[in-house]
Amino acid sequence: MSAVGASVPRVRQSSHMSAGSLFDAPGPRGRRVVLVVTIASVLLIVAAIAAAVHRLSVTGQLDASRWQLFGEPAIRLYLLKALGRTLLAAGGAALIGLPLGVVLAVMRLSRNRIVHVLGVCLVEFFRAVPLLLIIYIFFFALPKYGINPDLFWKLTIPIGLCAGATLAEVFRAGVLAVPHGQREAAAAIGLLEGQTFRIVLFPQAVRLVVPSIVAQVVILLKDTTLGYAVSYSELQNSAQLLTAIQPLSLVQTYFVVSVVYVLINVAISQAASYLDRRWQAGRHTDRFATIQ
């Protein structure tokens, strides 16, 4: 292997490291400051949790009688059905938002001025207008003009539209972050502009923005809590109805629902981390094969 060939992987690696590193590594003094701040933050969080648990214990919120409600099969089935409706709404919104984000990103990156301006207008509109207002438009305004979808779509379509506008910026940033040499190399081997985007640029962009996509999916899941605006019985709205029937279990109900949301978000993050590790392993394998 020639000296020039051996130097190419090292150049690419250093370029990747400089692109992915936003801040310089802290020195000895910086590490000490970070350690002290971390310890202090942990101590404050532990103290706050201990104070909260003590207060709940004093007021009787930790008594076993307050938690017996969740041992009833009917209540567990009620919450499981509500969780299913939440996941269904989040999945429906993701099926709308992800492809819409790709389309809007392509429009914003288009060299056609009309298509570009239209993409910019759509993205900025759905990013600027509050999600709740768009939900109200679907719930109150559109039915007067004969557009009256089911409650499910009155919630998922607005969430998907707003998520698509945000994801469009995420995908566009990922495409722009791909080294320009990738585009030049694709043109050198005769790929058309559309083929370059589909085969070369977009797959690399997705790998770069996986954390941002995961963050948006988590936000999308939390946006389903606006289901109360259209009387859609997702998990949070169902919990609110349950506390109206069982007011003495208000703290316990919202605690259980909060834990469920945390577990779902952790599962999404772990799944994304697994995919990212697989992609990184595949990229390193491809690079090693190229060197060989």
Tab-separated table of C-alpha atoms in Angstrom:
chain	number	residue	atom	x	y	z
A	1	MET	CA	0.000	0.000	0.000
A	2	SER	CA	1.420	3.384	-1.024
A	3	ALA	CA	2.133	6.201	1.377
A	4	VAL	CA	-0.605	8.308	-0.213
A	5	GLY	CA	-3.143	5.530	0.173
A	6	ALA	CA	-2.172	5.028	3.796
A	7	SER	CA	-2.620	8.683	4.609
A	8	VAL	CA	-6.198	8.965	3.296
A	9	PRO	CA	-7.931	7.173	6.223
A	10	ARG	CA	-6.020	9.298	8.746
A	11	VAL	CA	-7.087	12.517	7.001
A	12	ARG	CA	-10.719	11.432	6.913
A	13	GLN	CA	-10.632	10.417	10.543
A	14	SER	CA	-9.172	13.736	11.691
A	15	SER	CA	-11.735	15.606	9.567
A	16	HIS	CA	-14.549	13.594	11.136
A	17	MET	CA	-13.235	14.230	14.622
A	18	SER	CA	-12.968	17.969	14.047
A	19	ALA	CA	-16.487	18.098	12.599
A	20	GLY	CA	-17.997	16.141	15.475
A	21	SER	CA	-16.161	17.987	18.259
A	22	LEU	CA	-17.825	21.261	19.207
A	23	PHE	CA	-15.737	22.041	22.304
A	24	ASP	CA	-12.117	21.481	23.302
A	25	ALA	CA	-11.465	18.899	25.996
A	26	PRO	CA	-11.215	20.565	29.444
A	27	GLY	CA	-7.849	20.804	31.123
A	28	PRO	CA	-7.023	19.684	34.694
A	29	ARG	CA	-8.630	22.748	36.257
A	30	GLY	CA	-11.696	22.429	34.034
A	31	ARG	CA	-12.095	18.763	34.975
A	32	ARG	CA	-11.948	19.659	38.673
A	33	VAL	CA	-14.612	22.316	38.193
A	34	VAL	CA	-16.814	19.864	36.293
A	35	LEU	CA	-16.359	17.263	39.048
A	36	VAL	CA	-17.253	19.724	41.825
A	37	VAL	CA	-20.332	20.999	39.959
A	38	THR	CA	-21.434	17.428	39.211
A	39	ILE	CA	-21.111	16.335	42.852
A	40	ALA	CA	-22.954	19.442	44.067
A	41	SER	CA	-25.743	18.896	41.536
A	42	VAL	CA	-26.137	15.241	42.542
A	43	LEU	CA	-26.275	16.184	46.235
A	44	LEU	CA	-28.935	18.830	45.559
A	45	ILE	CA	-31.031	16.390	43.537
A	46	VAL	CA	-30.748	13.704	46.235
A	47	ALA	CA	-31.709	16.243	48.912
A	48	ALA	CA	-34.728	17.400	46.886
A	49	ILE	CA	-35.877	13.813	46.340
A	50	ALA	CA	-35.431	13.008	50.042
A	51	ALA	CA	-37.433	16.101	51.026
A	52	ALA	CA	-40.201	15.191	48.595
A	53	VAL	CA	-40.382	11.600	49.843
A	54	HIS	CA	-40.476	12.800	53.451
A	55	ARG	CA	-43.282	15.225	52.665
A	56	LEU	CA	-45.287	12.541	50.862
A	57	SER	CA	-44.780	10.188	53.802
A	58	VAL	CA	-45.954	12.800	56.317
A	59	THR	CA	-49.119	13.522	54.316
A	60	GLY	CA	-49.908	9.810	53.925
A	61	GLN	CA	-49.402	9.694	50.169
A	62	LEU	CA	-47.147	6.637	50.497
A	63	ASP	CA	-49.700	4.552	52.385
A	64	ALA	CA	-50.420	1.213	50.744
A	65	SER	CA	-54.146	2.007	50.651
A	66	ARG	CA	-53.467	4.858	48.218
A	67	TRP	CA	-51.827	2.445	45.746
A	68	GLN	CA	-54.349	-0.388	45.891
A	69	LEU	CA	-56.208	1.212	42.996
A	70	PHE	CA	-53.543	0.046	40.541
A	71	GLY	CA	-53.899	-3.547	41.672
A	72	GLU	CA	-57.403	-3.727	40.245
A	73	PRO	CA	-57.527	-5.482	36.847
A	74	ALA	CA	-60.079	-3.000	35.476
A	75	ILE	CA	-57.827	-0.014	36.256
A	76	ARG	CA	-54.744	-1.673	34.750
A	77	LEU	CA	-56.692	-2.536	31.608
A	78	TYR	CA	-58.021	1.027	31.442
A	79	LEU	CA	-54.496	2.500	31.595
A	80	LEU	CA	-53.084	-0.070	29.162
A	81	LYS	CA	-55.733	0.825	26.588
A	82	ALA	CA	-54.946	4.507	27.098
A	83	LEU	CA	-51.241	3.751	26.630
A	84	GLY	CA	-52.055	1.906	23.423
A	85	ARG	CA	-53.951	4.930	22.110
A	86	THR	CA	-50.997	7.165	23.017
A	87	LEU	CA	-48.532	4.949	21.140
A	88	LEU	CA	-50.917	4.699	18.207
A	89	ALA	CA	-51.239	8.486	18.001
A	90	ALA	CA	-47.468	8.946	18.288
A	91	GLY	CA	-46.877	6.317	15.615
A	92	GLY	CA	-49.420	7.927	13.291
A	93	ALA	CA	-47.852	11.347	13.777
A	94	ALA	CA	-44.385	9.881	13.117
A	95	LEU	CA	-45.613	8.264	9.894
A	96	ILE	CA	-46.737	11.723	8.808
A	97	GLY	CA	-43.850	13.775	10.188
A	98	LEU	CA	-40.843	11.724	9.066
A	99	PRO	CA	-41.624	11.516	5.327
A	100	LEU	CA	-42.977	15.063	5.371
A	101	GLY	CA	-39.713	16.232	6.933
A	102	VAL	CA	-37.753	14.582	4.134
A	103	VAL	CA	-39.959	16.177	1.458
A	104	LEU	CA	-39.721	19.636	3.017
A	105	ALA	CA	-35.960	19.290	3.429
A	106	VAL	CA	-35.624	18.398	-0.260
A	107	MET	CA	-37.778	21.399	-1.147
A	108	ARG	CA	-35.608	23.717	0.950
A	109	LEU	CA	-32.460	22.318	-0.660
A	110	SER	CA	-33.901	22.532	-4.177
A	111	ARG	CA	-32.218	24.796	-6.715
A	112	ASN	CA	-35.607	25.627	-8.177
A	113	ARG	CA	-36.453	28.998	-6.663
A	114	ILE	CA	-40.228	28.426	-6.565
A	115	VAL	CA	-39.879	25.033	-4.892
A	116	HIS	CA	-37.306	26.429	-2.459
A	117	VAL	CA	-39.469	29.408	-1.455
A	118	LEU	CA	-42.524	27.174	-1.039
A	119	GLY	CA	-40.528	24.823	1.198
A	120	VAL	CA	-39.266	27.722	3.307
A	121	CYS	CA	-42.798	29.106	3.730
A	122	LEU	CA	-44.241	25.747	4.787
A	123	VAL	CA	-41.447	25.023	7.238
A	124	GLU	CA	-41.514	28.450	8.847
A	125	PHE	CA	-45.329	28.447	9.063
A	126	PHE	CA	-45.633	25.124	10.876
A	127	ARG	CA	-42.671	25.949	13.117
A	128	ALA	CA	-44.079	29.341	14.083
A	129	VAL	CA	-47.764	28.518	14.639
A	130	PRO	CA	-48.481	26.864	18.036
A	131	LEU	CA	-49.415	23.201	17.770
A	132	LEU	CA	-52.529	23.702	19.897
A	133	LEU	CA	-53.799	26.337	17.463
A	134	ILE	CA	-53.427	23.930	14.532
A	135	ILE	CA	-55.279	21.268	16.526
A	136	TYR	CA	-58.114	23.747	17.138
A	137	ILE	CA	-58.204	24.520	13.403
A	138	PHE	CA	-58.714	20.825	12.653
A	139	PHE	CA	-61.238	20.463	15.485
A	140	PHE	CA	-63.345	23.621	15.122
A	141	ALA	CA	-62.673	25.346	11.778
A	142	LEU	CA	-62.252	22.628	9.153
A	143	PRO	CA	-65.495	20.733	9.990
A	144	LYS	CA	-67.428	23.859	8.953
A	145	TYR	CA	-66.022	23.374	5.452
A	146	GLY	CA	-66.822	19.684	5.239
A	147	ILE	CA	-63.414	18.453	6.408
A	148	ASN	CA	-64.198	16.412	9.504
A	149	PRO	CA	-61.803	13.496	10.126
A	150	ASP	CA	-61.940	11.225	13.171
A	151	LEU	CA	-60.639	12.423	16.537
A	152	PHE	CA	-57.519	10.343	15.983
A	153	TRP	CA	-56.595	12.275	12.837
A	154	LYS	CA	-57.579	15.625	14.346
A	155	LEU	CA	-54.736	15.014	16.800
A	156	THR	CA	-52.153	13.121	14.755
A	157	ILE	CA	-52.237	15.245	11.587
A	158	PRO	CA	-51.427	18.545	13.373
A	159	ILE	CA	-48.689	16.848	15.415
A	160	GLY	CA	-47.275	15.280	12.247
A	161	LEU	CA	-47.306	18.593	10.373
A	162	CYS	CA	-45.433	20.453	13.111
A	163	ALA	CA	-43.008	17.581	13.622
A	164	GLY	CA	-42.396	17.405	9.873
A	165	ALA	CA	-41.410	21.079	9.765
A	166	THR	CA	-38.910	20.598	12.591
A	167	LEU	CA	-37.551	17.372	11.112
A	168	ALA	CA	-37.086	19.146	7.785
A	169	GLU	CA	-34.549	21.446	9.417
A	170	VAL	CA	-32.901	18.454	11.090
A	171	PHE	CA	-32.538	16.575	7.795
A	172	ARG	CA	-31.377	19.710	5.973
A	173	ALA	CA	-28.699	20.341	8.592
A	174	GLY	CA	-27.569	16.737	8.242
A	175	VAL	CA	-27.288	16.993	4.463
A	176	LEU	CA	-25.325	20.249	4.705
A	177	ALA	CA	-23.000	18.638	7.282
A	178	VAL	CA	-21.935	15.901	4.859
A	179	PRO	CA	-18.486	16.802	3.441
A	180	HIS	CA	-18.736	18.485	0.048
A	181	GLY	CA	-16.266	16.015	-1.362
A	182	GLN	CA	-18.950	13.322	-1.200
A	183	ARG	CA	-21.053	15.263	-3.696
A	184	GLU	CA	-18.053	15.839	-5.953
A	185	ALA	CA	-17.120	12.162	-5.839
A	186	ALA	CA	-20.667	11.153	-6.744
A	187	ALA	CA	-20.637	13.546	-9.699
A	188	ALA	CA	-17.275	12.180	-10.786
A	189	ILE	CA	-18.658	8.654	-11.134
A	190	GLY	CA	-21.626	9.902	-13.147
A	191	LEU	CA	-24.429	9.992	-10.561
A	192	LEU	CA	-27.244	12.437	-11.231
A	193	GLU	CA	-28.214	15.007	-8.617
A	194	GLY	CA	-31.224	12.978	-7.438
A	195	GLN	CA	-29.149	9.803	-7.266
A	196	THR	CA	-26.450	11.624	-5.323
A	197	PHE	CA	-28.963	12.769	-2.737
A	198	ARG	CA	-30.678	9.386	-2.440
A	199	ILE	CA	-27.610	7.124	-2.465
A	200	VAL	CA	-24.790	9.238	-1.033
A	201	LEU	CA	-25.936	12.301	0.895
A	202	PHE	CA	-29.173	11.349	2.616
A	203	PRO	CA	-27.987	8.054	4.222
A	204	GLN	CA	-24.974	9.841	5.704
A	205	ALA	CA	-27.150	12.755	6.838
A	206	VAL	CA	-29.506	10.416	8.699
A	207	ARG	CA	-26.587	8.884	10.583
A	208	LEU	CA	-25.365	12.331	11.594
A	209	VAL	CA	-28.723	13.522	12.931
A	210	VAL	CA	-29.952	10.367	14.714
A	211	PRO	CA	-29.795	12.053	18.171
A	212	SER	CA	-31.858	14.988	16.904
A	213	ILE	CA	-34.410	12.655	15.310
A	214	VAL	CA	-34.728	10.742	18.589
A	215	ALA	CA	-35.220	13.994	20.497
A	216	GLN	CA	-37.976	14.990	18.068
A	217	VAL	CA	-39.680	11.591	18.411
A	218	VAL	CA	-39.673	12.014	22.189
A	219	ILE	CA	-41.211	15.479	21.805
A	220	LEU	CA	-43.763	14.027	19.403
A	221	LEU	CA	-44.744	11.441	22.012
A	222	LYS	CA	-45.212	14.146	24.624
A	223	ASP	CA	-47.255	16.233	22.181
A	224	THR	CA	-49.924	13.516	22.251
A	225	THR	CA	-50.839	14.822	25.717
A	226	LEU	CA	-52.688	17.587	23.850
A	227	GLY	CA	-55.305	14.955	23.073
A	228	TYR	CA	-57.524	16.561	25.690
A	229	ALA	CA	-58.160	19.382	23.201
A	230	VAL	CA	-60.048	16.980	20.911
A	231	SER	CA	-61.299	14.649	23.678
A	232	TYR	CA	-58.930	11.899	22.527
A	233	SER	CA	-58.427	9.450	25.398
A	234	GLU	CA	-54.656	9.128	25.400
A	235	LEU	CA	-52.740	8.241	28.564
A	236	GLN	CA	-52.542	11.668	30.194
A	237	ASN	CA	-56.168	12.526	29.455
A	238	SER	CA	-57.299	9.120	30.742
A	239	ALA	CA	-55.287	9.668	33.920
A	240	GLN	CA	-56.988	13.018	34.418
A	241	LEU	CA	-60.394	11.357	34.111
A	242	LEU	CA	-59.287	8.698	36.588
A	243	THR	CA	-58.259	11.322	39.158
A	244	ALA	CA	-61.687	12.930	38.774
A	245	ILE	CA	-63.253	9.623	39.831
A	246	GLN	CA	-60.593	8.798	42.443
A	247	PRO	CA	-59.405	12.201	43.762
A	248	LEU	CA	-57.518	10.631	46.679
A	249	SER	CA	-55.170	8.887	44.222
A	250	LEU	CA	-54.179	11.984	42.252
A	251	VAL	CA	-50.495	11.922	43.211
A	252	GLN	CA	-50.230	8.166	42.693
A	253	THR	CA	-51.950	8.258	39.296
A	254	TYR	CA	-49.751	10.979	37.882
A	255	PHE	CA	-46.665	9.323	39.334
A	256	VAL	CA	-47.481	6.046	37.576
A	257	VAL	CA	-48.203	7.843	34.306
A	258	SER	CA	-44.952	9.817	34.576
A	259	VAL	CA	-42.976	6.608	35.108
A	260	VAL	CA	-44.625	5.099	32.023
A	261	TYR	CA	-43.614	8.107	29.897
A	262	VAL	CA	-40.058	7.955	31.226
A	263	LEU	CA	-39.777	4.229	30.438
A	264	ILE	CA	-41.064	4.759	26.898
A	265	ASN	CA	-38.628	7.608	26.265
A	266	VAL	CA	-35.734	5.567	27.662
A	267	ALA	CA	-36.710	2.662	25.402
A	268	ILE	CA	-36.749	4.981	22.368
A	269	SER	CA	-33.342	6.411	23.284
A	270	GLN	CA	-31.849	2.963	23.835
A	271	ALA	CA	-33.193	1.734	20.502
A	272	ALA	CA	-31.673	4.752	18.763
A	273	SER	CA	-28.333	4.192	20.525
A	274	TYR	CA	-28.351	0.572	19.377
A	275	LEU	CA	-28.976	1.592	15.779
A	276	ASP	CA	-26.260	4.240	15.986
A	277	ARG	CA	-23.752	1.679	17.298
A	278	ARG	CA	-24.667	-0.705	14.483
A	279	TRP	CA	-24.199	2.058	11.895
A	280	GLN	CA	-20.883	3.126	13.400
A	281	ALA	CA	-19.684	-0.487	13.453
A	282	GLY	CA	-20.702	-0.889	9.821
A	283	ARG	CA	-18.903	2.304	8.854
A	284	HIS	CA	-15.701	1.230	10.596
A	285	THR	CA	-15.935	-2.187	8.915
A	286	ASP	CA	-16.336	-0.547	5.496
A	287	ARG	CA	-13.380	1.761	6.191
A	288	PHE	CA	-11.198	-1.202	7.224
A	289	ALA	CA	-12.178	-3.087	4.068
A	290	THR	CA	-11.262	-0.038	1.993
A	291	ILE	CA	-7.836	0.177	3.610
A	292	GLN	CA	-7.209	-3.508	2.981
